[in-house]
CSV table of C-alpha atoms and ligand atoms in Angstrom, one decimal:
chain,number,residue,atom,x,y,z
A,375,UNK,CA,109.6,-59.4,94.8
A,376,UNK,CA,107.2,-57.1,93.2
A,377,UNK,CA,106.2,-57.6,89.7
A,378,UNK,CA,104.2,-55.6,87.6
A,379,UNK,CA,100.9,-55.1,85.6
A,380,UNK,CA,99.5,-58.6,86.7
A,381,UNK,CA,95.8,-59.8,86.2
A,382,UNK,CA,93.6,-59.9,89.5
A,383,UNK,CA,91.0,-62.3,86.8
A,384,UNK,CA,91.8,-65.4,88.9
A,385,UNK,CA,92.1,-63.4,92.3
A,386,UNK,CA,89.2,-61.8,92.8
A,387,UNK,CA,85.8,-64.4,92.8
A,388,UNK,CA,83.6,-61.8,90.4
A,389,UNK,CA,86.4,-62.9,88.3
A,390,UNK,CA,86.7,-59.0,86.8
A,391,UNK,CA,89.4,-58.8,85.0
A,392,UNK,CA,91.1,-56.0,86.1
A,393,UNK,CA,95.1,-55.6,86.7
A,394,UNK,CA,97.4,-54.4,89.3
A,395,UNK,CA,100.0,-51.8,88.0
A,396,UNK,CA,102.3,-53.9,91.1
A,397,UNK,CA,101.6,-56.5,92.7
A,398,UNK,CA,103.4,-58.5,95.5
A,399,UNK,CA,103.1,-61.7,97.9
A,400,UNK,CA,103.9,-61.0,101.7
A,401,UNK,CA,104.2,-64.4,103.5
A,402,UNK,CA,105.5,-63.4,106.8
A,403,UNK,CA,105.3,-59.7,109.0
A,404,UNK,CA,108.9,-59.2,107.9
A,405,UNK,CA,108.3,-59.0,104.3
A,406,UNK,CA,105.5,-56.1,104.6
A,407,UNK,CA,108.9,-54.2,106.1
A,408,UNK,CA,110.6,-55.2,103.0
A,409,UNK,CA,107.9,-54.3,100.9
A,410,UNK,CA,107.4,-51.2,102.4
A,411,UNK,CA,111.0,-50.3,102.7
A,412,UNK,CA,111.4,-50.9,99.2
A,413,UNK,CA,109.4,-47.5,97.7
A,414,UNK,CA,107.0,-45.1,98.1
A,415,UNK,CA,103.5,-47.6,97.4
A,416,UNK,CA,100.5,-45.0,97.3
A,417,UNK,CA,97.9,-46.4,96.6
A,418,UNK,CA,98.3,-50.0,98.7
A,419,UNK,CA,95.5,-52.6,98.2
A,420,UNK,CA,95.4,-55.4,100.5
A,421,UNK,CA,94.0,-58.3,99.2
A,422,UNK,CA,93.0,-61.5,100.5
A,423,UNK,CA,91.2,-64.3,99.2
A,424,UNK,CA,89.3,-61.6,96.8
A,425,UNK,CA,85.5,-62.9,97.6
A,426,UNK,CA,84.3,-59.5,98.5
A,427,UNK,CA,85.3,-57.5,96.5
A,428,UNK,CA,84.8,-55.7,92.8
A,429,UNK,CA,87.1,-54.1,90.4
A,430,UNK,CA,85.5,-51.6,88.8
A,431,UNK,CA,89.0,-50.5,87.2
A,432,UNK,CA,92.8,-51.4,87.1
A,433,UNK,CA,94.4,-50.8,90.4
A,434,UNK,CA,97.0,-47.8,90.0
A,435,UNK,CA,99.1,-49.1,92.5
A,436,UNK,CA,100.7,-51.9,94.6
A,437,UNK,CA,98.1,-54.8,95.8
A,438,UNK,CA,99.9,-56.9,98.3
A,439,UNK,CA,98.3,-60.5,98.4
A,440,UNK,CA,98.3,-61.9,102.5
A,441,UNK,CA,99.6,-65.3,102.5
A,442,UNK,CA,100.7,-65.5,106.0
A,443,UNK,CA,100.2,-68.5,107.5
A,444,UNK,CA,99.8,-70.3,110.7
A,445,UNK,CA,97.7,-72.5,113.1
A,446,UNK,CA,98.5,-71.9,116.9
A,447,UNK,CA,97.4,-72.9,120.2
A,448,UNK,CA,98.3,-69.7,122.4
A,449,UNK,CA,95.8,-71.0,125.3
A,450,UNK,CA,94.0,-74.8,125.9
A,451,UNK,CA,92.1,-76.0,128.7
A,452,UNK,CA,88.8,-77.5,130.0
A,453,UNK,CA,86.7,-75.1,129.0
A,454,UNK,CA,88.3,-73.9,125.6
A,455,UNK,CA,91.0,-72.9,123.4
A,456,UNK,CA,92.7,-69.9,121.6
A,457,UNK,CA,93.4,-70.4,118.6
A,458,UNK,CA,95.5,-67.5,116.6
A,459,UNK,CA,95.6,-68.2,112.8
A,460,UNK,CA,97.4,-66.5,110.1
A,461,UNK,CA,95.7,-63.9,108.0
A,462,UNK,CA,96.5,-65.6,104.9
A,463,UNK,CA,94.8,-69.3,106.0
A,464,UNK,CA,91.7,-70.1,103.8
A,465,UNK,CA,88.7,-69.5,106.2
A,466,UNK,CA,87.2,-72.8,105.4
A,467,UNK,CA,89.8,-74.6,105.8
A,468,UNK,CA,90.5,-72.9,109.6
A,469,UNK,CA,87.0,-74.0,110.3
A,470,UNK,CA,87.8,-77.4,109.5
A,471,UNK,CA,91.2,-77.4,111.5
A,472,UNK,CA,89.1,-76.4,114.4
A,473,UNK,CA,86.5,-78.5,114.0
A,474,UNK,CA,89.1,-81.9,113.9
A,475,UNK,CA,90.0,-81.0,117.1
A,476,UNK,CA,86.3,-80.7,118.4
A,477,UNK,CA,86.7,-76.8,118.9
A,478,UNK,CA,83.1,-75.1,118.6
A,479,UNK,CA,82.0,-71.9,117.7
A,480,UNK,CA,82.5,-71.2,114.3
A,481,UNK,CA,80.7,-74.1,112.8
A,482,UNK,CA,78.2,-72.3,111.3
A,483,UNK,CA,80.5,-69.8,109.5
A,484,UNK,CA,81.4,-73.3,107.5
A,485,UNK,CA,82.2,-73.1,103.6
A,486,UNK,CA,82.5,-68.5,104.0
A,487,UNK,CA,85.0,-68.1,100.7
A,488,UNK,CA,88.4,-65.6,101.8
A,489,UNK,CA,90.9,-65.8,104.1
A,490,UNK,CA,91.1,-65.6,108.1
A,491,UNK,CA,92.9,-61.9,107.6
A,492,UNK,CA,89.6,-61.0,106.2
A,493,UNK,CA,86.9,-62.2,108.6
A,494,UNK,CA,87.2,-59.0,111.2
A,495,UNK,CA,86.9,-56.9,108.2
A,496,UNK,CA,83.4,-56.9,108.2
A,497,UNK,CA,82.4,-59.0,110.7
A,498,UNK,CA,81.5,-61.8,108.6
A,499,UNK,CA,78.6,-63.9,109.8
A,500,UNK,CA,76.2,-66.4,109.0
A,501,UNK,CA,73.5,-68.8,110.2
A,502,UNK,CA,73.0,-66.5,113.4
A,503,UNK,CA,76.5,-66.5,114.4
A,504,UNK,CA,79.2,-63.5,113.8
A,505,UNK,CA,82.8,-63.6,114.7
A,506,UNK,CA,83.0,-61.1,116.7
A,507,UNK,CA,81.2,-63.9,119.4
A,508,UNK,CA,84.2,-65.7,119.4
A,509,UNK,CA,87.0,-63.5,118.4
A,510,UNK,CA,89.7,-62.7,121.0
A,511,UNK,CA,92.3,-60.3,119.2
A,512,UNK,CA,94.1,-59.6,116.0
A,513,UNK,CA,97.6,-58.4,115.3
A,514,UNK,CA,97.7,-55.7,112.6
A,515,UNK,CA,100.5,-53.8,111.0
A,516,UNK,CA,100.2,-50.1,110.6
A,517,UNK,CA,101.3,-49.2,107.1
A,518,UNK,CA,102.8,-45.0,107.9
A,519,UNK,CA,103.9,-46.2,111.4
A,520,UNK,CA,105.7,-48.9,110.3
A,521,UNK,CA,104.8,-51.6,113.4
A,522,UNK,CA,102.2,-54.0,114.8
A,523,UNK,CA,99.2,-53.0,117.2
A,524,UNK,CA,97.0,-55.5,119.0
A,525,UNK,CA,93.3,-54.7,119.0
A,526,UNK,CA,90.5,-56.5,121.4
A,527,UNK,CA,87.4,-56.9,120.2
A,528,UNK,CA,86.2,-53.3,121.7
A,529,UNK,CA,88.8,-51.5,119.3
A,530,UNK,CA,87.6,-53.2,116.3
A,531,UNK,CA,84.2,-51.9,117.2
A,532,UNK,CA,82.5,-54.8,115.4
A,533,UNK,CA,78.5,-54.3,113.7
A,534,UNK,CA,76.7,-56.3,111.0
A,535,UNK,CA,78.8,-56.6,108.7
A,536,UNK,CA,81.1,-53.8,110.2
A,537,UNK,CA,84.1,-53.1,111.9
A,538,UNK,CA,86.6,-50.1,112.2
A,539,UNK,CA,88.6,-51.5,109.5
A,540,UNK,CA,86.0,-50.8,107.4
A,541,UNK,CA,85.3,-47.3,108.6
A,542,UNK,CA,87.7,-44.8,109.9
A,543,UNK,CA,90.7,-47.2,110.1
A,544,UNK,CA,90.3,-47.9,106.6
A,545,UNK,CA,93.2,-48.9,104.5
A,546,UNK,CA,95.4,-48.4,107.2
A,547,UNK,CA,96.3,-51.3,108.7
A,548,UNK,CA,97.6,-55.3,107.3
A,549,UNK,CA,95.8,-57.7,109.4
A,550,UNK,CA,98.5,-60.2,110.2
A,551,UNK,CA,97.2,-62.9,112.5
A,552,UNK,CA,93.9,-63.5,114.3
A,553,UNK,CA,92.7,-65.1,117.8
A,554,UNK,CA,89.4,-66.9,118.2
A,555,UNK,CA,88.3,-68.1,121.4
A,556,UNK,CA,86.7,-71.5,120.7
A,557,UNK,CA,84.9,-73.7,122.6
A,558,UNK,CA,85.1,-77.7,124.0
A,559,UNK,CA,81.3,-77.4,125.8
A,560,UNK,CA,79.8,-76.4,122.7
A,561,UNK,CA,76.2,-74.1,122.3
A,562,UNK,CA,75.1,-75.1,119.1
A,563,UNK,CA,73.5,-72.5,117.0
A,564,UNK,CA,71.1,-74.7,115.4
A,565,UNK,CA,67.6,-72.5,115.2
A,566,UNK,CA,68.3,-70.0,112.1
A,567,UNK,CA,67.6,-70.7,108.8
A,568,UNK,CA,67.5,-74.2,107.6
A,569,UNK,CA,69.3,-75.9,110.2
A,570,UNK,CA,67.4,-77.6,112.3
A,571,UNK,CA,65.1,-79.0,109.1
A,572,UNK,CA,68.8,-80.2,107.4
A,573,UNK,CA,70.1,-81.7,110.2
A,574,UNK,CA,66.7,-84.0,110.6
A,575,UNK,CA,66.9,-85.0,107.2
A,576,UNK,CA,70.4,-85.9,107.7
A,577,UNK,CA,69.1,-88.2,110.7
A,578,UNK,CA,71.3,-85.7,113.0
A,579,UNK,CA,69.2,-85.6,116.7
A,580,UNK,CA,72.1,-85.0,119.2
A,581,UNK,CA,74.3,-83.6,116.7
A,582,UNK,CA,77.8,-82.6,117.2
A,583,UNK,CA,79.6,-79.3,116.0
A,584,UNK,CA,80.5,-81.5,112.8
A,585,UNK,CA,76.8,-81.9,111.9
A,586,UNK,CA,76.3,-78.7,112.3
A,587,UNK,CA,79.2,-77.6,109.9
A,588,UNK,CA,77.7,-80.3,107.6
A,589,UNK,CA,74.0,-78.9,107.6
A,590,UNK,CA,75.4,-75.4,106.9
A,591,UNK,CA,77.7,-76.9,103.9
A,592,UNK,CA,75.1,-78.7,102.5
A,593,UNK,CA,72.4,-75.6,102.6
A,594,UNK,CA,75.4,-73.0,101.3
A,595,UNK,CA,75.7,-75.6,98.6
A,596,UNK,CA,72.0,-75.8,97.4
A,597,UNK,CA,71.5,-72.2,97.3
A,598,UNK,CA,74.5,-70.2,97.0
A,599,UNK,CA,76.3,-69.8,93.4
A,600,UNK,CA,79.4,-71.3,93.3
A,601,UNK,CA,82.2,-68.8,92.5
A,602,UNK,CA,84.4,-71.3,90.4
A,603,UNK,CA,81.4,-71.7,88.4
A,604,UNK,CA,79.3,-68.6,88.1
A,605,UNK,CA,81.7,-65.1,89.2
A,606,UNK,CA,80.0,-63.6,92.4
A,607,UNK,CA,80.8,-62.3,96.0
A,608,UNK,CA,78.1,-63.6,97.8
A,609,UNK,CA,75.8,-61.0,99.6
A,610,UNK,CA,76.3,-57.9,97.4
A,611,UNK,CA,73.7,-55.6,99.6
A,612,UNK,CA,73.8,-55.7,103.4
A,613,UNK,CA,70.2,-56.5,105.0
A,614,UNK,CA,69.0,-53.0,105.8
A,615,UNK,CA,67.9,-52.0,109.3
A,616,UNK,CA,64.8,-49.9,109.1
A,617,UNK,CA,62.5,-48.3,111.9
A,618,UNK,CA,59.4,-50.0,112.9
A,619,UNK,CA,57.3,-47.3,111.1
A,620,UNK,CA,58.8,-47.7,108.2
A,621,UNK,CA,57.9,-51.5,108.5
A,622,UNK,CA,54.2,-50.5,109.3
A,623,UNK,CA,54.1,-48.7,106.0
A,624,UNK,CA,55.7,-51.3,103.8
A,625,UNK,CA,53.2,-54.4,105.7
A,626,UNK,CA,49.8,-52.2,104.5
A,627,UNK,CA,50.8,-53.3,101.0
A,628,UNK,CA,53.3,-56.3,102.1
A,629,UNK,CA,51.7,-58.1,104.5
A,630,UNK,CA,54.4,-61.1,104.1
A,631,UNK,CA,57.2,-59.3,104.0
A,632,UNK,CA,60.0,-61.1,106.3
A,633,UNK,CA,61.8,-58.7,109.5
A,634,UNK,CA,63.4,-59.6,112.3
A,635,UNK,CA,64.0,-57.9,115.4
A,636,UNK,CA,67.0,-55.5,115.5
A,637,UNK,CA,67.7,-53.0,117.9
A,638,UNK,CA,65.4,-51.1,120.0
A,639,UNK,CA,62.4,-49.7,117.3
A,640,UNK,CA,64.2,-50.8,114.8
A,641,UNK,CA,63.9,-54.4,112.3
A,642,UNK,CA,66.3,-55.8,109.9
A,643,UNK,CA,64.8,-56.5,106.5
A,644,UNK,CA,66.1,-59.3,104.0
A,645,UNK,CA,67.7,-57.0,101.2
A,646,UNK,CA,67.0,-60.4,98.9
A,647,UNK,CA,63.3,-60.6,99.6
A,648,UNK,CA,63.0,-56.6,98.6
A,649,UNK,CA,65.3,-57.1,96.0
A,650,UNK,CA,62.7,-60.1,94.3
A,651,UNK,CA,59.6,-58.5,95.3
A,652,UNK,CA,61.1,-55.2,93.2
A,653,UNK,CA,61.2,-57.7,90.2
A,654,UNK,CA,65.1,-58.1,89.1
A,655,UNK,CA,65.3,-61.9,90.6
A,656,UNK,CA,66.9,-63.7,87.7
A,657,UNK,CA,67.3,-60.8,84.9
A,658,UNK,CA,70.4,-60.6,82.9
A,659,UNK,CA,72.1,-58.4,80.5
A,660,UNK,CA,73.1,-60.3,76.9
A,661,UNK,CA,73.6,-63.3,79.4
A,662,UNK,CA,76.9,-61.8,80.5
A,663,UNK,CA,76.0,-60.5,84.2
A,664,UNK,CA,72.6,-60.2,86.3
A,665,UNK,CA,70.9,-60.9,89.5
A,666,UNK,CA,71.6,-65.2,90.5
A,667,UNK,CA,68.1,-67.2,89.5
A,668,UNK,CA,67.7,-68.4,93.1
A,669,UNK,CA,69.3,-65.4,95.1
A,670,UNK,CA,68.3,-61.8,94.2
A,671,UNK,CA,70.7,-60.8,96.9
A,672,UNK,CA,73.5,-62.0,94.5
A,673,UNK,CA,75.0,-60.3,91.5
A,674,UNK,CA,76.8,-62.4,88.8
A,675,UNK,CA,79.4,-62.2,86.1
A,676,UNK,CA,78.0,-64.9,84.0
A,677,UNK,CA,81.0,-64.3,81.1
A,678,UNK,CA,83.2,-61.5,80.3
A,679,UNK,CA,81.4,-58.3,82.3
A,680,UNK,CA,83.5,-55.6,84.2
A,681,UNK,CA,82.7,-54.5,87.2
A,682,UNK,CA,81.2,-50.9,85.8
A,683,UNK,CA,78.7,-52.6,84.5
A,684,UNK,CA,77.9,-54.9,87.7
A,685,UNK,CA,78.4,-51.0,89.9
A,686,UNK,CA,75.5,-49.5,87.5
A,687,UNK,CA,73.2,-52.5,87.9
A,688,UNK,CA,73.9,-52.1,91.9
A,689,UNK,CA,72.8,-48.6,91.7
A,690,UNK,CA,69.4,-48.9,89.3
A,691,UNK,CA,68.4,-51.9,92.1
A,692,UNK,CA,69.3,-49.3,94.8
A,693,UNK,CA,67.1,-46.7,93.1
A,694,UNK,CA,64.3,-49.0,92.2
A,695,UNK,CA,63.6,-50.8,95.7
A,696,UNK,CA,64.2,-47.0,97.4
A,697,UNK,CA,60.9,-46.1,95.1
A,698,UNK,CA,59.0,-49.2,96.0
A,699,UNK,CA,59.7,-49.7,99.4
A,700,UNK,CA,61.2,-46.2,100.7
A,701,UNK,CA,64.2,-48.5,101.9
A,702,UNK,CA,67.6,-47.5,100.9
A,703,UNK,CA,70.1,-50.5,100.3
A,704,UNK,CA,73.8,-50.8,101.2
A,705,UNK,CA,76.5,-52.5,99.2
A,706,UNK,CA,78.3,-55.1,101.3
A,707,UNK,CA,81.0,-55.8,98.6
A,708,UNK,CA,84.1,-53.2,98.7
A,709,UNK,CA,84.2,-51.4,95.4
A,710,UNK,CA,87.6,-50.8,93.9
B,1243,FAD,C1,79.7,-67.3,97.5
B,1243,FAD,C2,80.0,-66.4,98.6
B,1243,FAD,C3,79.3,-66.5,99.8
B,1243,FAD,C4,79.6,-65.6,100.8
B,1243,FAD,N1,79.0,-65.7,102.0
B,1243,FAD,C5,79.2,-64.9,103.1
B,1243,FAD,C6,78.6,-65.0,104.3
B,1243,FAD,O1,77.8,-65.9,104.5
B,1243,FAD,N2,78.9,-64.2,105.3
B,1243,FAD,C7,79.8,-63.2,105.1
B,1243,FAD,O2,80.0,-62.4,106.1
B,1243,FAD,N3,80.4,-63.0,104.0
B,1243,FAD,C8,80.2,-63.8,102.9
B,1243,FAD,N4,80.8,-63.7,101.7
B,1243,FAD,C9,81.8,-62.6,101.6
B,1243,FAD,C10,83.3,-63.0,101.8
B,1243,FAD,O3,83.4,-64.3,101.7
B,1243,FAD,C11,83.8,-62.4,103.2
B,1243,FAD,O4,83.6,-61.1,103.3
B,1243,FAD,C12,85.3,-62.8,103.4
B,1243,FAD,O5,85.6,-62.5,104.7
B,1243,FAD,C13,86.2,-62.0,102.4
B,1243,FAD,O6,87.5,-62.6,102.5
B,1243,FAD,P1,88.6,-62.4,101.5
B,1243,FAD,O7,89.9,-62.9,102.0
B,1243,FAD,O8,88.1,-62.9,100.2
B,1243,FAD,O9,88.7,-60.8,101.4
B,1243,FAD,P2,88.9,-59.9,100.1
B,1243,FAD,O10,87.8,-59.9,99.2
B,1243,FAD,O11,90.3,-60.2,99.5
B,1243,FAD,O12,89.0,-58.4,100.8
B,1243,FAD,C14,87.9,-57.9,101.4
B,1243,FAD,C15,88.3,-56.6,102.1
B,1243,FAD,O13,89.1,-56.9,103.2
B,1243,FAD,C16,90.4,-56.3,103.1
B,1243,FAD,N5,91.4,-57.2,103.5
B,1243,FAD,C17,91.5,-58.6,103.2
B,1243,FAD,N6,92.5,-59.1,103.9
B,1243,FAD,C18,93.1,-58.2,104.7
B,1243,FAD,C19,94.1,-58.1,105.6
B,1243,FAD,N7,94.9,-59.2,105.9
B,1243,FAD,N8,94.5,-57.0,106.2
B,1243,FAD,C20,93.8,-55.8,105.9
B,1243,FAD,N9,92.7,-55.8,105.1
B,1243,FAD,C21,92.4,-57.0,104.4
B,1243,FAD,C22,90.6,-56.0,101.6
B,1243,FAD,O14,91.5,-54.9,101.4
B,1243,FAD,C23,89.1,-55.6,101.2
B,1243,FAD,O15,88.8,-54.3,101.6
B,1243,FAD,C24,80.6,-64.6,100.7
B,1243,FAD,C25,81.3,-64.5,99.4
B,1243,FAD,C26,81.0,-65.4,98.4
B,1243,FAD,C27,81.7,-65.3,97.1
């Protein structure tokens, strides 16, 4: 059924309220043909669990919320399992499926808001692991074509925080199921970040992938606003990747500034850390939206903003850490 002119407030975790002119709920791959069959739908929006995202206006057009569901085993044996899951499973809650039945691998991508459909988007990642390390295919429906096409992890041509999805496939395809290939002899990822320090407080010193999933739930929850509380999408700029020159130049005046190793002659910087150091850790605007108190890499809706306001703000941090640091950052949140 499509209905129309219905808020995206409690869809969407910047909680913008913004509205979709239609607005349907697809549970299985047969209903998209329905939905599609129905009418002409230009523009389409797919949404999932609406974590990365922000509205900067009312959606002219049919946003189809994925709800399709489904846990399966397609492969088990000594060594591992696949696992395909349906695009509209909460991520979390996949993690935790897996987890119960001692399948490793995704342990540190614990407590990521949105939906499985979602996580090949951009790659998502966290704690030094990405999914494209454990992903084995995804099932996607082409909207003009009118069928399903199976891409490996080659064809979705994965990156930080990348994929083709995101690039030239964009807004052609509805992700419908996703394959992860998961572990039983697990290679814990415990060395980024806070980890290892978390899981010694937590008495943890042969711990299992549950630990881990615990450490990383526990540091998410200490530093990361919660989006039921405080409106957000996480990460709002990606870390940018800068040549080691460029580094050179910003260490004669930064000598502390953080970087890790990237790709040949080139470093990733922490967007947050250039973000803080540029001075807009913390400000906000009549107490309505701003940059988070404890992450500058976050932007809030503290009450009643719309995302225009949140887009401008973006663009003045943009422009003010390109004059300090000659470093130009990249939004990680889709802008509608
Ligand atoms: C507090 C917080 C912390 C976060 N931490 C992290 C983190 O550590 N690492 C990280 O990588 N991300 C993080 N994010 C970002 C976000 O959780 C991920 O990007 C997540 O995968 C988005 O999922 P979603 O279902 O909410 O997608 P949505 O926001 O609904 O959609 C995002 C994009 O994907 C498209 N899309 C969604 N589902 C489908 C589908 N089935 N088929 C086709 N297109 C689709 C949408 O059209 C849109 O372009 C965080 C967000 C928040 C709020």
């Amino acid at each position: 059924m499509i209905n129309n002119d219905i808020s995206l407030k409690a869809m969407n975790t910047f909680g913008i309220d913004a509205s979709a002119k239609r607005f349907t709920i697809i549970r299985d791959e047969k209903d998209i043909k329905t939905v599609l069959d129905a009418k002409e739908h230009d523009p389409i929006f797919i949404l999932g669990g609406g974590s990365n995202i922000l509205f900067t206006q009312d959606f002219d057009g049919l946003v189809i919320k994925n709800e399709i569901q489904g846990f399966n085993t397609i492969e088990d044996n000594k060594d591992y399992a696949i696992i395909e899951s349906g695009a509209g499973e909460v991520w979390h809650e996949f993690v935790m499926k897996c987890i119960d039945k001692n399948l490793g691998g995704i342990e540190n991508l614990s407590l990521i808001p949105g939906n499985v459909g979602a996580s090949p988007m951009q790659n998502i990642g966290a704690y030094g692991v990405e999914i494209k390390d454990v992903f084995e295919y995804l099932d996607a429906y082409h909207i003009k074509d009118r069928k399903i096409q199976r891409f490996n992890a080659q064809e979705c041509k994965f990156g930080y925080r990348e994929s083709v999805f995101k690039n030239e496939l964009k807004g052609q395809y509805i992700i419908c199921k996703v394959a992860f290939r998961l572990t039983k002899k697990h290679d814990l990822k415990t060395s980024y970040g806070a980890i290892e320090n978390e899981l010694r407080s937590m008495n943890k010193i042969n711990p299992s992938i549950r630990d881990v999933s615990d450490a990383v739930i526990n540091i998410r929850q200490s530093k990361l606003p919660d989006p039921k509380q405080i409106g957000n999408a996480g990460s709002f700029f990606k870390n940018p990747i800068v040549s080691t020159e460029l580094l050179n130049e910003i260490q004669s005046k930064y000598a502390d500034i953080p970087n890790y190793p990237a790709t040949q002659n080139k470093v990733k910087l922490a967007a947050g850390w250039l973000i803080e150091k540029a001075g807009w850790k913390g400000r906000t605007y009549d107490e309505r939206y701003g940059v988070h108190k404890l992450q500058a890499l976050v932007l809030v809706n503290y009450n009643r903003t719309n995302g225009d306001e949140i887009l401008k703000l973006s663009a003045l941090i943009i422009e003010d850490v390109k004059a300090k640091f000659n470093v130009t950052l990249e939004r990680e949140v889709n802008i509608l």
